[in-house]
Short mmCIF file of C-alpha atoms in Angstrom, two decimals:
data_model
loop_
_atom_site.label_atom_id
_atom_site.label_comp_id
_atom_site.label_asym_id
_atom_site.label_seq_id
_atom_site.Cartn_x
_atom_site.Cartn_y
_atom_site.Cartn_z
CA MET A 1 3.73 -54.05 -2.41
CA GLN A 2 5.61 -52.80 0.63
CA GLU A 3 6.28 -55.10 3.54
CA LEU A 4 4.44 -53.88 6.63
CA GLU A 5 5.74 -54.92 10.04
CA LEU A 6 3.02 -55.01 12.68
CA LEU A 7 4.46 -53.52 15.88
CA GLU A 8 1.35 -53.26 18.07
CA GLU A 9 -2.26 -54.43 18.10
CA HIS A 10 -4.75 -53.40 20.79
CA VAL A 11 -8.48 -53.97 21.01
CA SER A 12 -10.06 -50.60 21.78
CA PHE A 13 -13.83 -50.24 22.26
CA ASP A 14 -15.39 -51.97 19.22
CA GLY A 15 -12.29 -51.64 17.06
CA VAL A 16 -8.57 -52.34 16.90
CA GLN A 17 -5.62 -49.96 17.21
CA TYR A 18 -2.57 -50.95 15.14
CA LYS A 19 0.96 -49.60 14.78
CA TYR A 20 3.07 -50.48 11.73
CA ARG A 21 6.60 -49.94 10.46
CA HIS A 22 7.76 -49.98 6.84
CA ASP A 23 10.76 -48.89 4.79
CA SER A 24 9.78 -45.67 3.07
CA THR A 25 11.15 -45.19 -0.44
CA THR A 26 10.02 -41.55 -0.41
CA LEU A 27 11.80 -40.62 2.82
CA CYS A 28 14.65 -43.14 2.48
CA CYS A 29 14.25 -44.44 6.03
CA PRO A 30 12.04 -46.70 8.14
CA MET A 31 8.76 -45.04 9.14
CA THR A 32 5.96 -45.87 11.56
CA PHE A 33 2.29 -45.08 11.30
CA SER A 34 -0.75 -45.92 13.39
CA LEU A 35 -4.15 -47.12 12.23
CA PHE A 36 -7.48 -47.55 13.98
CA LEU A 37 -10.15 -49.72 12.40
CA PRO A 38 -13.75 -49.93 13.64
CA ASP A 39 -15.60 -53.24 13.74
CA LYS A 40 -15.23 -54.79 10.27
CA GLU A 41 -18.60 -56.53 10.33
CA LYS A 42 -20.50 -53.36 11.22
CA PHE A 43 -18.41 -51.07 9.00
CA PRO A 44 -16.89 -53.07 6.10
CA ASN A 45 -15.95 -49.95 4.10
CA PRO A 46 -15.38 -47.13 6.60
CA PRO A 47 -14.48 -43.57 5.63
CA LEU A 48 -10.84 -42.72 6.34
CA PHE A 49 -9.81 -39.91 8.68
CA TRP A 50 -6.22 -38.70 8.24
CA TRP A 51 -4.61 -37.13 11.31
CA LEU A 52 -1.39 -35.08 11.11
CA SER A 53 0.37 -34.30 14.38
CA GLY A 54 2.37 -31.24 15.40
CA LEU A 55 5.92 -30.27 16.28
CA THR A 56 7.92 -32.81 18.34
CA CYS A 57 5.12 -35.40 18.02
CA THR A 58 5.01 -38.90 16.58
CA ASP A 59 2.01 -40.95 15.55
CA ASP A 60 1.70 -42.05 19.18
CA ASN A 61 0.63 -38.65 20.51
CA PHE A 62 -2.80 -38.79 18.91
CA THR A 63 -3.43 -42.48 19.58
CA HIS A 64 -2.43 -42.17 23.25
CA LYS A 65 -3.85 -38.74 24.16
CA ALA A 66 -6.77 -37.76 21.92
CA GLY A 67 -9.18 -40.44 23.09
CA ALA A 68 -10.60 -40.65 19.59
CA GLN A 69 -11.02 -44.43 19.42
CA LYS A 70 -14.33 -44.49 21.29
CA ALA A 71 -15.95 -42.00 18.91
CA ALA A 72 -14.38 -43.57 15.82
CA ALA A 73 -15.64 -47.01 16.85
CA LYS A 74 -19.15 -45.66 17.45
CA LEU A 75 -19.28 -43.62 14.24
CA GLY A 76 -17.57 -46.23 12.07
CA VAL A 77 -14.52 -44.22 11.03
CA ALA A 78 -11.05 -45.57 10.23
CA MET A 79 -8.18 -43.31 11.35
CA ILE A 80 -4.62 -43.25 9.99
CA MET A 81 -1.83 -41.33 11.71
CA PRO A 82 1.61 -40.90 10.09
CA ASP A 83 4.71 -39.73 11.92
CA THR A 84 5.69 -36.06 11.56
CA SER A 85 9.05 -36.45 9.79
CA PRO A 86 11.71 -38.88 8.65
CA ARG A 87 13.83 -40.21 11.51
CA GLY A 88 17.13 -41.97 12.10
CA GLU A 89 20.82 -41.44 12.79
CA SER A 90 21.57 -40.77 9.11
CA ILE A 91 18.72 -38.25 8.72
CA ALA A 92 19.51 -34.52 8.79
CA ASP A 93 18.47 -32.94 12.09
CA SER A 94 18.73 -29.82 14.21
CA LYS A 95 19.18 -29.17 17.91
CA ASP A 96 16.06 -26.99 17.73
CA TYR A 97 12.66 -28.57 18.37
CA ASP A 98 11.04 -26.70 15.47
CA LEU A 99 13.38 -27.90 12.73
CA GLY A 100 14.49 -31.32 11.53
CA GLN A 101 13.27 -34.57 13.02
CA GLY A 102 9.80 -34.12 14.46
CA ALA A 103 9.29 -30.99 12.37
CA GLY A 104 8.73 -32.06 8.76
CA PHE A 105 6.04 -29.43 8.03
CA TYR A 106 4.35 -31.74 5.48
CA LEU A 107 6.19 -30.24 2.50
CA ASN A 108 8.76 -31.43 -0.04
CA ALA A 109 12.14 -29.91 0.81
CA THR A 110 14.30 -28.58 -2.01
CA GLN A 111 17.42 -27.55 -0.09
CA GLU A 112 20.37 -29.53 1.25
CA PRO A 113 20.73 -31.31 3.60
CA TRP A 114 16.96 -31.75 3.82
CA SER A 115 15.90 -32.58 0.27
CA LYS A 116 16.90 -36.26 0.32
CA ASN A 117 14.58 -37.19 3.18
CA TYR A 118 12.19 -34.37 4.01
CA ASN A 119 9.40 -35.06 1.53
CA MET A 120 6.49 -35.50 3.89
CA TYR A 121 3.93 -34.19 1.41
CA ASP A 122 4.72 -36.91 -1.12
CA TYR A 123 4.94 -39.46 1.68
CA VAL A 124 1.43 -38.71 2.90
CA ILE A 125 -0.32 -38.02 -0.38
CA LYS A 126 1.38 -40.75 -2.43
CA GLU A 127 3.32 -43.47 -0.58
CA LEU A 128 1.29 -43.88 2.61
CA SER A 129 -1.91 -43.29 0.66
CA THR A 130 -1.02 -46.16 -1.68
CA ILE A 131 -0.40 -48.40 1.32
CA ALA A 132 -3.73 -47.40 2.84
CA HIS A 133 -5.70 -47.86 -0.35
CA GLU A 134 -4.06 -50.88 -1.94
CA GLN A 135 -2.62 -52.89 0.95
CA LEU A 136 -4.99 -52.06 3.77
CA ASN A 137 -8.04 -51.82 1.46
CA LEU A 138 -9.16 -48.48 2.89
CA ILE A 139 -11.12 -47.19 -0.07
CA GLY A 140 -13.86 -45.17 1.61
CA LYS A 141 -14.30 -41.40 1.41
CA GLU A 142 -11.46 -39.41 3.01
CA PHE A 143 -11.16 -36.48 5.42
CA ILE A 144 -8.04 -34.78 6.81
CA SER A 145 -7.30 -33.09 10.11
CA GLY A 146 -4.38 -32.12 12.32
CA HIS A 147 -2.97 -30.04 15.15
CA SER A 148 -0.65 -27.01 14.99
CA MET A 149 2.04 -27.92 12.42
CA GLY A 150 -0.25 -30.82 11.55
CA GLY A 151 -3.16 -28.43 11.19
CA HIS A 152 -1.03 -26.56 8.67
CA GLY A 153 -0.41 -29.89 6.95
CA ALA A 154 -4.11 -30.76 6.86
CA LEU A 155 -4.99 -27.38 5.39
CA ILE A 156 -2.39 -27.39 2.62
CA ILE A 157 -2.95 -31.03 1.69
CA GLY A 158 -6.72 -30.58 1.64
CA LEU A 159 -6.56 -27.32 -0.31
CA ARG A 160 -4.14 -28.83 -2.83
CA ASN A 161 -6.32 -31.94 -3.26
CA PRO A 162 -9.95 -30.79 -3.02
CA GLU A 163 -11.22 -33.57 -5.29
CA ARG A 164 -9.85 -36.22 -2.96
CA PHE A 165 -10.75 -34.98 0.52
CA GLN A 166 -14.35 -34.34 1.48
CA SER A 167 -13.53 -31.88 4.28
CA ILE A 168 -10.74 -30.46 6.43
CA SER A 169 -10.54 -29.76 10.13
CA ALA A 170 -7.78 -28.48 12.38
CA PHE A 171 -6.90 -27.65 15.95
CA ALA A 172 -4.81 -24.49 16.40
CA PRO A 173 -3.30 -24.65 12.89
CA ILE A 174 -0.45 -22.55 11.54
CA VAL A 175 -2.45 -20.93 8.73
CA ASN A 176 0.11 -18.48 7.30
CA PRO A 177 3.53 -20.06 7.88
CA SER A 178 5.35 -17.80 5.44
CA GLN A 179 4.63 -14.89 7.81
CA VAL A 180 5.19 -16.36 11.30
CA PRO A 181 8.39 -17.42 13.13
CA TRP A 182 7.87 -21.19 13.03
CA GLY A 183 7.19 -21.20 9.31
CA ILE A 184 9.81 -18.61 8.34
CA LYS A 185 12.50 -20.65 10.07
CA ALA A 186 11.44 -24.00 8.60
CA PHE A 187 10.62 -22.73 5.10
CA GLY A 188 13.92 -20.88 4.84
CA GLU A 189 15.80 -24.08 5.65
CA TYR A 190 13.68 -26.53 3.67
CA LEU A 191 12.74 -24.38 0.66
CA GLY A 192 15.43 -21.70 0.37
CA ASP A 193 15.39 -17.92 0.40
CA ASP A 194 12.97 -17.28 -2.47
CA LYS A 195 9.73 -16.62 -0.63
CA LYS A 196 7.69 -17.13 -3.79
CA ASP A 197 8.50 -20.82 -3.41
CA TRP A 198 6.96 -20.80 0.04
CA LEU A 199 3.48 -19.91 -1.13
CA ALA A 200 2.75 -23.42 -2.43
CA TRP A 201 2.92 -24.59 1.19
CA ASP A 202 0.98 -21.77 2.84
CA ALA A 203 -2.76 -22.29 3.46
CA LEU A 204 -3.61 -18.60 3.30
CA ALA A 205 -1.83 -18.21 -0.04
CA LEU A 206 -3.44 -21.38 -1.40
CA MET A 207 -6.93 -20.26 -0.43
CA LYS A 208 -6.37 -16.92 -2.16
CA ILE A 209 -5.82 -18.71 -5.48
CA ALA A 210 -8.28 -21.56 -4.90
CA SER A 211 -10.66 -22.31 -7.74
CA GLY A 212 -13.12 -25.08 -8.41
CA LYS A 213 -14.38 -27.30 -5.60
CA LYS A 214 -14.53 -25.70 -2.15
CA ILE A 215 -14.46 -28.20 0.68
CA PRO A 216 -15.77 -27.33 4.17
CA ILE A 217 -13.25 -26.45 6.88
CA LEU A 218 -13.67 -26.49 10.67
CA ILE A 219 -11.03 -24.93 12.96
CA ASP A 220 -11.01 -25.03 16.75
CA GLN A 221 -8.71 -22.49 18.42
CA GLY A 222 -8.20 -22.19 22.16
CA GLU A 223 -8.43 -18.66 23.52
CA ALA A 224 -5.77 -19.51 26.13
CA ASP A 225 -3.34 -20.88 23.55
CA ASN A 226 0.07 -19.26 24.13
CA PHE A 227 0.89 -19.53 20.41
CA TYR A 228 -2.36 -18.02 19.14
CA GLU A 229 -1.30 -14.46 18.35
CA LYS A 230 2.34 -14.95 17.33
CA GLN A 231 2.34 -18.27 15.46
CA LEU A 232 -1.22 -19.32 14.50
CA GLN A 233 -3.43 -16.34 13.61
CA PRO A 234 -6.46 -18.25 12.23
CA ASP A 235 -8.40 -14.98 11.96
CA LYS A 236 -6.34 -14.17 8.86
CA LEU A 237 -7.60 -17.30 7.12
CA VAL A 238 -11.16 -16.43 8.08
CA GLU A 239 -10.76 -13.07 6.31
CA VAL A 240 -9.59 -14.74 3.10
CA ALA A 241 -12.36 -17.35 3.34
CA LYS A 242 -14.94 -14.57 3.48
CA GLU A 243 -13.40 -12.90 0.42
CA LYS A 244 -13.40 -16.18 -1.49
CA ASP A 245 -16.77 -17.37 -0.19
CA TYR A 246 -15.00 -20.44 1.17
CA PRO A 247 -16.96 -22.55 3.72
CA LEU A 248 -14.82 -22.11 6.86
CA THR A 249 -15.94 -22.13 10.48
CA LEU A 250 -13.61 -20.89 13.23
CA ARG A 251 -14.67 -21.75 16.78
CA MET A 252 -12.85 -19.91 19.56
CA GLN A 253 -12.84 -22.14 22.64
CA LYS A 254 -12.80 -20.26 25.93
CA GLY A 255 -10.15 -21.38 28.42
CA HIS A 256 -8.62 -23.97 26.09
CA ASP A 257 -4.89 -24.10 25.36
CA HIS A 258 -2.57 -25.72 22.79
CA SER A 259 -2.55 -29.14 24.44
CA TYR A 260 -4.15 -32.49 23.71
CA TYR A 261 -6.74 -31.75 26.41
CA THR A 262 -8.33 -29.43 23.85
CA ILE A 263 -8.14 -32.06 21.12
CA ALA A 264 -9.66 -34.71 23.40
CA THR A 265 -12.50 -32.34 24.28
CA PHE A 266 -13.59 -31.70 20.69
CA ILE A 267 -12.32 -34.63 18.59
CA GLU A 268 -15.72 -36.36 18.52
CA GLU A 269 -17.30 -33.17 17.19
CA HIS A 270 -14.66 -33.05 14.46
CA LEU A 271 -15.40 -36.63 13.41
CA GLU A 272 -19.11 -35.82 13.37
CA PHE A 273 -18.40 -32.70 11.30
CA HIS A 274 -16.62 -34.76 8.67
CA LEU A 275 -19.38 -37.37 8.53
CA THR A 276 -21.97 -34.61 8.18
CA GLN A 277 -20.19 -33.29 5.09
CA LEU A 278 -20.15 -36.81 3.68
CA THR A 279 -23.89 -37.16 4.26
CA LYS A 280 -24.54 -33.89 2.47
CA LYS A 281 -22.76 -35.24 -0.60
CA ASP A 282 -24.61 -38.54 -0.75
#
């Protein structure tokens, strides 16, 4: 059992917003994560919504800017938000915003100096999941979502674990990182020069080889997003989904950009989407 240090506790609507710190054995450094719980008496066993944030973000970005607590309290959804990378003075870093601390890309790095600490995939899917399930007693059905780099993370984690997650959603995700500048830069550093090794962390490549259970995916993409054409390219994932008969919905949102204003506008619809998939399965 890991020792959890409670850093913050705030009543929000009919629930409570928490922030914790713990010493991660996977990332070899202290880590923070945030957790929202709806009213325990009304929702004793709530489903769990995982949110993965994007480049430069921490777990605070979603809790402070998305405005999701009101909807989560009403719908009875617990929400857990990890940080985006290992952090600390002894942790490898870069002067660039899209590499190093704040830019973990939700993979397991294999190259020095990153491999010791940059194992965000294992952190999310194993260590933090164990904390959520065994220490926080969050044992309800699970969904996963995220924004930009975190949308990439939600897609790859969901596609790699279709038996665990009921559905996936994303805002402006990087869907084909092995072919766009953000991903090429990060994957080359974290995973090395052999691009075959990159495909295990690329949503488009994973969907191409997907077999078995197909879980529903919802993507919202702002038409005014400056990164849409060069870095994100969700249309490519739609093409593969059609070929594979994968249940994916892409919604192009007129006038919306890459910011949290877009997330705040549609986050309640994403929570409702996930709960709808859960209802279909019951």
